[in-house]
Amino acid sequence: MATDSPLPFDIRLMNGVASALFALAAAGLVAAALLWLSRAPWLSIRVIQLEGDLQRNSVATIRANAAPRLSGNLLSIDLDKARAAFEAVPWVRQATLRRVWPDRLAVHLDEHHAVALWQGEDGNERLVNAQGEVFEANVGDVEDEGLPEFSGPAGSSAPMLSLYRRLQPVLAAQKLEIETLYLSGRGSWRVALDSGAELQLGRGSEDEVVARTERFLRTVSQITGRFQRDLEYADLRHGDGYAVRLRGITTTIAPAVPVAKKTR
């Protein structure tokens, strides 16, 4: 019975070289085709379609700021770099891009919505958005003059916004508004109110800080009413009560203990 004999080495070498040459030629053709397509005028981006709720920017402003930074046609454009170009426009938080053949680039934009001012440790004033992120923008563009101010270490804007959203309704029940929320480098909270009073809330979890504030607010009106004085300062860091300073009076309040009046 006949058996197949192996091909001579030189023939196998020639076949291998031929296969490699064919592969290189194919890769070259593909590269040439891609290069040609990347320069094809019929793939040029002719329309930039902007989507999203745009309140801070006009379509013309966004195009004027971002379009000059775009390069390539619909096939060759680097979408990551293009997204960065749109996100560099003031007030733009996030951009999502997609190709729409044959000549359209669809861009969905989400803008920042300012909910607080940010006073950083560097002294520069910025803004905090609804996601608790600090962002750069012209503070003068904000029409809402009632925004609270946050002052804390870098990276603390999100937990500060979270606490603010829990504290403000509690204080609003007493017709009080937070003007400034402070967080020290050691994690101690403090608020300045629109009434001119200041509350030292101390350290602890969000739940603990809110609970201390609620306990304080349940009785403070009795103190201010008894002495007919406005609240100036309160220290809620005491484990068994709190200390307050009224206009012209300092007193320490403990649960179920009569108020001791001290003359300043």
PDB file of C-alpha atoms in Angstrom:
ATOM      1  CA  MET A   1       0.000   0.000   0.000  1.00  0.00           C
ATOM      2  CA  ALA A   2       1.375   3.387  -0.991  1.00  0.00           C
ATOM      3  CA  THR A   3       1.963   6.011   1.688  1.00  0.00           C
ATOM      4  CA  ASP A   4       2.370   9.803   1.338  1.00  0.00           C
ATOM      5  CA  SER A   5       5.971  10.839   1.646  1.00  0.00           C
ATOM      6  CA  PRO A   6       6.775  14.151   3.369  1.00  0.00           C
ATOM      7  CA  LEU A   7       7.529  17.083   1.127  1.00  0.00           C
ATOM      8  CA  PRO A   8      11.150  18.044   0.801  1.00  0.00           C
ATOM      9  CA  PHE A   9      12.312  20.803   3.131  1.00  0.00           C
ATOM     10  CA  ASP A  10      12.884  23.341   0.355  1.00  0.00           C
ATOM     11  CA  ILE A  11       9.333  22.911  -0.934  1.00  0.00           C
ATOM     12  CA  ARG A  12       7.873  23.329   2.551  1.00  0.00           C
ATOM     13  CA  LEU A  13      10.024  26.430   3.026  1.00  0.00           C
ATOM     14  CA  MET A  14       8.782  27.897  -0.243  1.00  0.00           C
ATOM     15  CA  ASN A  15       5.169  27.218   0.733  1.00  0.00           C
ATOM     16  CA  GLY A  16       5.695  28.898   4.103  1.00  0.00           C
ATOM     17  CA  VAL A  17       7.330  31.930   2.510  1.00  0.00           C
ATOM     18  CA  ALA A  18       4.525  32.177  -0.035  1.00  0.00           C
ATOM     19  CA  SER A  19       1.878  32.039   2.685  1.00  0.00           C
ATOM     20  CA  ALA A  20       3.669  34.753   4.639  1.00  0.00           C
ATOM     21  CA  LEU A  21       3.925  36.934   1.531  1.00  0.00           C
ATOM     22  CA  PHE A  22       0.245  36.466   0.793  1.00  0.00           C
ATOM     23  CA  ALA A  23      -0.612  37.427   4.404  1.00  0.00           C
ATOM     24  CA  LEU A  24       1.585  40.541   4.213  1.00  0.00           C
ATOM     25  CA  ALA A  25       0.055  41.482   0.889  1.00  0.00           C
ATOM     26  CA  ALA A  26      -3.447  41.072   2.282  1.00  0.00           C
ATOM     27  CA  ALA A  27      -2.576  43.146   5.347  1.00  0.00           C
ATOM     28  CA  GLY A  28      -1.099  45.798   3.069  1.00  0.00           C
ATOM     29  CA  LEU A  29      -4.243  45.899   0.981  1.00  0.00           C
ATOM     30  CA  VAL A  30      -6.401  46.220   4.084  1.00  0.00           C
ATOM     31  CA  ALA A  31      -4.175  49.019   5.422  1.00  0.00           C
ATOM     32  CA  ALA A  32      -4.287  50.802   2.088  1.00  0.00           C
ATOM     33  CA  ALA A  33      -8.056  50.461   1.974  1.00  0.00           C
ATOM     34  CA  LEU A  34      -8.413  51.847   5.492  1.00  0.00           C
ATOM     35  CA  LEU A  35      -6.078  54.729   4.654  1.00  0.00           C
ATOM     36  CA  TRP A  36      -8.114  55.485   1.563  1.00  0.00           C
ATOM     37  CA  LEU A  37     -11.347  55.330   3.545  1.00  0.00           C
ATOM     38  CA  SER A  38      -9.927  57.576   6.260  1.00  0.00           C
ATOM     39  CA  ARG A  39      -9.370  60.232   3.603  1.00  0.00           C
ATOM     40  CA  ALA A  40     -12.495  59.601   1.591  1.00  0.00           C
ATOM     41  CA  PRO A  41     -14.350  62.906   1.155  1.00  0.00           C
ATOM     42  CA  TRP A  42     -17.725  61.162   1.067  1.00  0.00           C
ATOM     43  CA  LEU A  43     -17.144  60.068   4.698  1.00  0.00           C
ATOM     44  CA  SER A  44     -16.571  63.620   5.926  1.00  0.00           C
ATOM     45  CA  ILE A  45     -18.573  64.668   8.982  1.00  0.00           C
ATOM     46  CA  ARG A  46     -21.084  67.096   7.557  1.00  0.00           C
ATOM     47  CA  VAL A  47     -23.515  67.286  10.474  1.00  0.00           C
ATOM     48  CA  ILE A  48     -22.902  67.423  14.233  1.00  0.00           C
ATOM     49  CA  GLN A  49     -26.211  66.530  15.828  1.00  0.00           C
ATOM     50  CA  LEU A  50     -26.455  67.827  19.406  1.00  0.00           C
ATOM     51  CA  GLU A  51     -28.878  66.182  21.805  1.00  0.00           C
ATOM     52  CA  GLY A  52     -29.746  66.733  25.461  1.00  0.00           C
ATOM     53  CA  ASP A  53     -31.256  69.439  27.635  1.00  0.00           C
ATOM     54  CA  LEU A  54     -29.000  72.421  26.964  1.00  0.00           C
ATOM     55  CA  GLN A  55     -29.637  75.370  29.247  1.00  0.00           C
ATOM     56  CA  ARG A  56     -26.190  76.820  29.871  1.00  0.00           C
ATOM     57  CA  ASN A  57     -24.855  76.552  26.335  1.00  0.00           C
ATOM     58  CA  SER A  58     -26.254  77.285  22.919  1.00  0.00           C
ATOM     59  CA  VAL A  59     -25.737  74.946  19.991  1.00  0.00           C
ATOM     60  CA  ALA A  60     -23.622  77.597  18.295  1.00  0.00           C
ATOM     61  CA  THR A  61     -21.390  77.995  21.366  1.00  0.00           C
ATOM     62  CA  ILE A  62     -20.776  74.266  21.692  1.00  0.00           C
ATOM     63  CA  ARG A  63     -19.969  73.849  18.034  1.00  0.00           C
ATOM     64  CA  ALA A  64     -17.651  76.846  18.073  1.00  0.00           C
ATOM     65  CA  ASN A  65     -15.745  75.464  21.070  1.00  0.00           C
ATOM     66  CA  ALA A  66     -15.607  71.772  20.176  1.00  0.00           C
ATOM     67  CA  ALA A  67     -15.703  71.495  16.378  1.00  0.00           C
ATOM     68  CA  PRO A  68     -12.215  73.006  15.777  1.00  0.00           C
ATOM     69  CA  ARG A  69     -10.729  70.273  18.001  1.00  0.00           C
ATOM     70  CA  LEU A  70     -12.225  67.417  15.944  1.00  0.00           C
ATOM     71  CA  SER A  71     -10.093  65.670  13.344  1.00  0.00           C
ATOM     72  CA  GLY A  72     -10.725  62.907  10.814  1.00  0.00           C
ATOM     73  CA  ASN A  73     -13.842  61.752   9.066  1.00  0.00           C
ATOM     74  CA  LEU A  74     -16.678  59.598  10.335  1.00  0.00           C
ATOM     75  CA  LEU A  75     -14.543  56.443  10.106  1.00  0.00           C
ATOM     76  CA  SER A  76     -11.201  57.722  11.387  1.00  0.00           C
ATOM     77  CA  ILE A  77     -12.319  60.114  14.130  1.00  0.00           C
ATOM     78  CA  ASP A  78     -11.090  59.180  17.611  1.00  0.00           C
ATOM     79  CA  LEU A  79     -14.296  59.154  19.661  1.00  0.00           C
ATOM     80  CA  ASP A  80     -12.455  59.387  22.998  1.00  0.00           C
ATOM     81  CA  LYS A  81     -10.627  62.539  21.918  1.00  0.00           C
ATOM     82  CA  ALA A  82     -13.808  63.930  20.404  1.00  0.00           C
ATOM     83  CA  ARG A  83     -15.687  63.302  23.660  1.00  0.00           C
ATOM     84  CA  ALA A  84     -12.957  65.132  25.581  1.00  0.00           C
ATOM     85  CA  ALA A  85     -13.354  68.098  23.202  1.00  0.00           C
ATOM     86  CA  PHE A  86     -17.055  68.399  24.013  1.00  0.00           C
ATOM     87  CA  GLU A  87     -16.540  67.838  27.744  1.00  0.00           C
ATOM     88  CA  ALA A  88     -14.016  70.694  27.773  1.00  0.00           C
ATOM     89  CA  VAL A  89     -16.831  73.138  26.962  1.00  0.00           C
ATOM     90  CA  PRO A  90     -17.892  75.055  30.099  1.00  0.00           C
ATOM     91  CA  TRP A  91     -20.900  73.562  31.915  1.00  0.00           C
ATOM     92  CA  VAL A  92     -20.733  70.271  29.966  1.00  0.00           C
ATOM     93  CA  ARG A  93     -20.479  67.372  32.410  1.00  0.00           C
ATOM     94  CA  GLN A  94     -20.632  64.381  30.081  1.00  0.00           C
ATOM     95  CA  ALA A  95     -20.726  63.734  26.347  1.00  0.00           C
ATOM     96  CA  THR A  96     -21.777  60.523  24.599  1.00  0.00           C
ATOM     97  CA  LEU A  97     -20.913  60.195  20.913  1.00  0.00           C
ATOM     98  CA  ARG A  98     -22.033  57.815  18.181  1.00  0.00           C
ATOM     99  CA  ARG A  99     -21.506  57.604  14.441  1.00  0.00           C
ATOM    100  CA  VAL A 100     -24.562  57.905  12.209  1.00  0.00           C
ATOM    101  CA  TRP A 101     -23.696  56.869   8.676  1.00  0.00           C
ATOM    102  CA  PRO A 102     -22.854  58.259   6.287  1.00  0.00           C
ATOM    103  CA  ASP A 103     -21.995  61.787   7.466  1.00  0.00           C
ATOM    104  CA  ARG A 104     -23.448  62.523  10.917  1.00  0.00           C
ATOM    105  CA  LEU A 105     -21.916  62.615  14.403  1.00  0.00           C
ATOM    106  CA  ALA A 106     -24.574  62.422  17.123  1.00  0.00           C
ATOM    107  CA  VAL A 107     -23.531  63.979  20.447  1.00  0.00           C
ATOM    108  CA  HIS A 108     -25.647  63.692  23.590  1.00  0.00           C
ATOM    109  CA  LEU A 109     -24.651  66.234  26.237  1.00  0.00           C
ATOM    110  CA  ASP A 110     -25.413  66.331  29.944  1.00  0.00           C
ATOM    111  CA  GLU A 111     -24.813  69.670  31.612  1.00  0.00           C
ATOM    112  CA  HIS A 112     -23.776  70.427  35.169  1.00  0.00           C
ATOM    113  CA  HIS A 113     -26.569  71.620  37.458  1.00  0.00           C
ATOM    114  CA  ALA A 114     -25.076  73.742  40.223  1.00  0.00           C
ATOM    115  CA  VAL A 115     -26.441  73.037  43.705  1.00  0.00           C
ATOM    116  CA  ALA A 116     -23.736  74.631  45.878  1.00  0.00           C
ATOM    117  CA  LEU A 117     -20.681  76.851  45.846  1.00  0.00           C
ATOM    118  CA  TRP A 118     -17.360  75.225  46.701  1.00  0.00           C
ATOM    119  CA  GLN A 119     -14.702  77.054  48.690  1.00  0.00           C
ATOM    120  CA  GLY A 120     -11.600  74.919  48.356  1.00  0.00           C
ATOM    121  CA  GLU A 121      -8.510  74.901  50.508  1.00  0.00           C
ATOM    122  CA  ASP A 122      -6.716  76.786  47.739  1.00  0.00           C
ATOM    123  CA  GLY A 123      -9.125  79.697  48.153  1.00  0.00           C
ATOM    124  CA  ASN A 124     -10.584  79.349  44.650  1.00  0.00           C
ATOM    125  CA  GLU A 125     -14.363  79.359  44.346  1.00  0.00           C
ATOM    126  CA  ARG A 126     -15.911  76.621  42.233  1.00  0.00           C
ATOM    127  CA  LEU A 127     -19.282  74.913  41.972  1.00  0.00           C
ATOM    128  CA  VAL A 128     -20.774  71.599  43.069  1.00  0.00           C
ATOM    129  CA  ASN A 129     -23.166  69.766  40.771  1.00  0.00           C
ATOM    130  CA  ALA A 130     -26.134  67.537  41.631  1.00  0.00           C
ATOM    131  CA  GLN A 131     -23.844  64.481  41.635  1.00  0.00           C
ATOM    132  CA  GLY A 132     -21.622  66.010  44.320  1.00  0.00           C
ATOM    133  CA  GLU A 133     -18.787  66.756  41.892  1.00  0.00           C
ATOM    134  CA  VAL A 134     -16.753  69.964  41.973  1.00  0.00           C
ATOM    135  CA  PHE A 135     -16.466  71.620  38.569  1.00  0.00           C
ATOM    136  CA  GLU A 136     -14.998  74.742  37.027  1.00  0.00           C
ATOM    137  CA  ALA A 137     -17.322  77.371  35.603  1.00  0.00           C
ATOM    138  CA  ASN A 138     -17.978  81.069  35.810  1.00  0.00           C
ATOM    139  CA  VAL A 139     -19.691  81.471  39.187  1.00  0.00           C
ATOM    140  CA  GLY A 140     -21.175  84.713  37.900  1.00  0.00           C
ATOM    141  CA  ASP A 141     -23.273  82.688  35.440  1.00  0.00           C
ATOM    142  CA  VAL A 142     -25.301  81.217  38.317  1.00  0.00           C
ATOM    143  CA  GLU A 143     -28.605  83.037  38.672  1.00  0.00           C
ATOM    144  CA  ASP A 144     -29.533  81.358  41.962  1.00  0.00           C
ATOM    145  CA  GLU A 145     -28.086  83.577  44.681  1.00  0.00           C
ATOM    146  CA  GLY A 146     -29.370  81.256  47.410  1.00  0.00           C
ATOM    147  CA  LEU A 147     -26.907  78.433  46.806  1.00  0.00           C
ATOM    148  CA  PRO A 148     -25.264  77.154  49.999  1.00  0.00           C
ATOM    149  CA  GLU A 149     -21.503  77.183  50.298  1.00  0.00           C
ATOM    150  CA  PHE A 150     -19.447  74.085  51.083  1.00  0.00           C
ATOM    151  CA  SER A 151     -15.996  74.356  52.613  1.00  0.00           C
ATOM    152  CA  GLY A 152     -13.990  71.201  53.185  1.00  0.00           C
ATOM    153  CA  PRO A 153     -10.986  69.104  52.206  1.00  0.00           C
ATOM    154  CA  ALA A 154     -10.462  68.099  48.588  1.00  0.00           C
ATOM    155  CA  GLY A 155     -12.616  65.142  47.619  1.00  0.00           C
ATOM    156  CA  SER A 156     -15.243  65.725  50.311  1.00  0.00           C
ATOM    157  CA  SER A 157     -17.886  67.428  48.160  1.00  0.00           C
ATOM    158  CA  ALA A 158     -20.026  64.283  47.667  1.00  0.00           C
ATOM    159  CA  PRO A 159     -20.432  63.435  51.390  1.00  0.00           C
ATOM    160  CA  MET A 160     -20.991  67.128  52.110  1.00  0.00           C
ATOM    161  CA  LEU A 161     -23.834  67.271  49.600  1.00  0.00           C
ATOM    162  CA  SER A 162     -25.295  64.069  51.032  1.00  0.00           C
ATOM    163  CA  LEU A 163     -25.344  65.498  54.574  1.00  0.00           C
ATOM    164  CA  TYR A 164     -26.687  68.837  53.366  1.00  0.00           C
ATOM    165  CA  ARG A 165     -29.619  67.094  51.690  1.00  0.00           C
ATOM    166  CA  ARG A 166     -30.516  65.437  54.986  1.00  0.00           C
ATOM    167  CA  LEU A 167     -29.867  68.388  57.288  1.00  0.00           C
ATOM    168  CA  GLN A 168     -31.600  71.115  55.324  1.00  0.00           C
ATOM    169  CA  PRO A 169     -35.137  69.638  55.550  1.00  0.00           C
ATOM    170  CA  VAL A 170     -34.648  69.166  59.299  1.00  0.00           C
ATOM    171  CA  LEU A 171     -33.630  72.803  59.733  1.00  0.00           C
ATOM    172  CA  ALA A 172     -36.251  74.087  57.286  1.00  0.00           C
ATOM    173  CA  ALA A 173     -38.945  72.764  59.627  1.00  0.00           C
ATOM    174  CA  GLN A 174     -37.701  75.460  62.048  1.00  0.00           C
ATOM    175  CA  LYS A 175     -37.564  78.034  59.225  1.00  0.00           C
ATOM    176  CA  LEU A 176     -33.752  77.887  59.134  1.00  0.00           C
ATOM    177  CA  GLU A 177     -31.501  77.700  56.085  1.00  0.00           C
ATOM    178  CA  ILE A 178     -27.918  76.495  55.825  1.00  0.00           C
ATOM    179  CA  GLU A 179     -25.723  79.230  54.404  1.00  0.00           C
ATOM    180  CA  THR A 180     -22.401  77.434  54.833  1.00  0.00           C
ATOM    181  CA  LEU A 181     -21.556  73.823  55.604  1.00  0.00           C
ATOM    182  CA  TYR A 182     -18.033  73.208  56.910  1.00  0.00           C
ATOM    183  CA  LEU A 183     -16.072  69.969  57.236  1.00  0.00           C
ATOM    184  CA  SER A 184     -12.705  70.076  58.991  1.00  0.00           C
ATOM    185  CA  GLY A 185      -9.742  67.937  58.036  1.00  0.00           C
ATOM    186  CA  ARG A 186     -10.455  65.834  61.133  1.00  0.00           C
ATOM    187  CA  GLY A 187     -14.035  65.136  60.089  1.00  0.00           C
ATOM    188  CA  SER A 188     -15.898  67.595  62.319  1.00  0.00           C
ATOM    189  CA  TRP A 189     -19.035  69.263  60.936  1.00  0.00           C
ATOM    190  CA  ARG A 190     -20.202  72.828  61.433  1.00  0.00           C
ATOM    191  CA  VAL A 191     -22.966  74.913  59.855  1.00  0.00           C
ATOM    192  CA  ALA A 192     -23.633  78.618  59.590  1.00  0.00           C
ATOM    193  CA  LEU A 193     -27.334  79.473  59.360  1.00  0.00           C
ATOM    194  CA  ASP A 194     -29.115  82.317  57.641  1.00  0.00           C
ATOM    195  CA  SER A 195     -30.212  83.547  61.078  1.00  0.00           C
ATOM    196  CA  GLY A 196     -26.576  84.312  61.912  1.00  0.00           C
ATOM    197  CA  ALA A 197     -26.313  81.373  64.317  1.00  0.00           C
ATOM    198  CA  GLU A 198     -23.592  78.735  64.116  1.00  0.00           C
ATOM    199  CA  LEU A 199     -23.949  75.070  65.061  1.00  0.00           C
ATOM    200  CA  GLN A 200     -21.023  72.829  65.984  1.00  0.00           C
ATOM    201  CA  LEU A 201     -22.267  69.390  64.997  1.00  0.00           C
ATOM    202  CA  GLY A 202     -19.150  67.386  65.795  1.00  0.00           C
ATOM    203  CA  ARG A 203     -17.870  64.185  64.269  1.00  0.00           C
ATOM    204  CA  GLY A 204     -19.572  60.901  63.493  1.00  0.00           C
ATOM    205  CA  SER A 205     -21.614  59.202  60.813  1.00  0.00           C
ATOM    206  CA  GLU A 206     -24.257  61.024  58.818  1.00  0.00           C
ATOM    207  CA  ASP A 207     -26.989  59.360  60.867  1.00  0.00           C
ATOM    208  CA  GLU A 208     -25.354  60.436  64.140  1.00  0.00           C
ATOM    209  CA  VAL A 209     -24.949  64.057  63.045  1.00  0.00           C
ATOM    210  CA  VAL A 210     -28.555  64.264  61.847  1.00  0.00           C
ATOM    211  CA  ALA A 211     -29.851  62.646  65.065  1.00  0.00           C
ATOM    212  CA  ARG A 212     -27.949  65.167  67.228  1.00  0.00           C
ATOM    213  CA  THR A 213     -29.374  68.018  65.203  1.00  0.00           C
ATOM    214  CA  GLU A 214     -32.915  66.701  65.497  1.00  0.00           C
ATOM    215  CA  ARG A 215     -32.596  66.332  69.297  1.00  0.00           C
ATOM    216  CA  PHE A 216     -31.279  69.869  69.543  1.00  0.00           C
ATOM    217  CA  LEU A 217     -34.067  71.363  67.455  1.00  0.00           C
ATOM    218  CA  ARG A 218     -36.747  69.645  69.527  1.00  0.00           C
ATOM    219  CA  THR A 219     -35.865  71.761  72.581  1.00  0.00           C
ATOM    220  CA  VAL A 220     -33.958  74.852  71.456  1.00  0.00           C
ATOM    221  CA  SER A 221     -37.142  76.861  70.873  1.00  0.00           C
ATOM    222  CA  GLN A 222     -37.995  76.405  74.548  1.00  0.00           C
ATOM    223  CA  ILE A 223     -34.633  77.926  75.501  1.00  0.00           C
ATOM    224  CA  THR A 224     -34.842  80.904  73.160  1.00  0.00           C
ATOM    225  CA  GLY A 225     -38.442  81.467  74.196  1.00  0.00           C
ATOM    226  CA  ARG A 226     -37.647  81.331  77.910  1.00  0.00           C
ATOM    227  CA  PHE A 227     -34.883  83.923  77.698  1.00  0.00           C
ATOM    228  CA  GLN A 228     -36.396  85.914  74.835  1.00  0.00           C
ATOM    229  CA  ARG A 229     -33.049  85.873  73.069  1.00  0.00           C
ATOM    230  CA  ASP A 230     -31.954  84.758  69.615  1.00  0.00           C
ATOM    231  CA  LEU A 231     -29.627  81.823  69.204  1.00  0.00           C
ATOM    232  CA  GLU A 232     -26.055  82.808  68.462  1.00  0.00           C
ATOM    233  CA  TYR A 233     -24.102  79.564  68.830  1.00  0.00           C
ATOM    234  CA  ALA A 234     -24.719  75.932  69.800  1.00  0.00           C
ATOM    235  CA  ASP A 235     -22.253  73.137  70.538  1.00  0.00           C
ATOM    236  CA  LEU A 236     -23.833  69.726  69.980  1.00  0.00           C
ATOM    237  CA  ARG A 237     -20.666  67.740  70.666  1.00  0.00           C
ATOM    238  CA  HIS A 238     -21.594  67.007  74.308  1.00  0.00           C
ATOM    239  CA  GLY A 239     -22.670  63.420  74.893  1.00  0.00           C
ATOM    240  CA  ASP A 240     -25.360  64.281  77.449  1.00  0.00           C
ATOM    241  CA  GLY A 241     -26.703  67.558  76.121  1.00  0.00           C
ATOM    242  CA  TYR A 242     -25.584  70.703  74.362  1.00  0.00           C
ATOM    243  CA  ALA A 243     -24.255  74.160  75.107  1.00  0.00           C
ATOM    244  CA  VAL A 244     -25.794  77.266  73.611  1.00  0.00           C
ATOM    245  CA  ARG A 245     -24.956  80.931  73.493  1.00  0.00           C
ATOM    246  CA  LEU A 246     -27.859  83.298  73.130  1.00  0.00           C
ATOM    247  CA  ARG A 247     -27.520  86.977  72.407  1.00  0.00           C
ATOM    248  CA  GLY A 248     -26.007  88.094  75.709  1.00  0.00           C
ATOM    249  CA  ILE A 249     -26.479  84.734  77.537  1.00  0.00           C
ATOM    250  CA  THR A 250     -24.463  81.513  77.725  1.00  0.00           C
ATOM    251  CA  THR A 251     -26.088  78.334  79.013  1.00  0.00           C
ATOM    252  CA  THR A 252     -25.565  74.585  78.978  1.00  0.00           C
ATOM    253  CA  ILE A 253     -28.550  72.304  78.442  1.00  0.00           C
ATOM    254  CA  ALA A 254     -28.670  68.652  79.510  1.00  0.00           C
ATOM    255  CA  PRO A 255     -31.692  66.366  79.179  1.00  0.00           C
ATOM    256  CA  ALA A 256     -34.112  66.593  82.132  1.00  0.00           C
ATOM    257  CA  VAL A 257     -31.845  69.079  83.920  1.00  0.00           C
ATOM    258  CA  PRO A 258     -33.067  72.631  84.695  1.00  0.00           C
ATOM    259  CA  VAL A 259     -31.453  75.357  82.642  1.00  0.00           C
ATOM    260  CA  ALA A 260     -28.684  77.230  84.411  1.00  0.00           C
ATOM    261  CA  LYS A 261     -28.466  80.841  83.409  1.00  0.00           C
ATOM    262  CA  LYS A 262     -25.050  82.442  83.350  1.00  0.00           C
ATOM    263  CA  THR A 263     -24.286  86.073  82.739  1.00  0.00           C
ATOM    264  CA  ARG A 264     -21.490  86.709  80.285  1.00  0.00           C
TER     265      ARG A 264
END
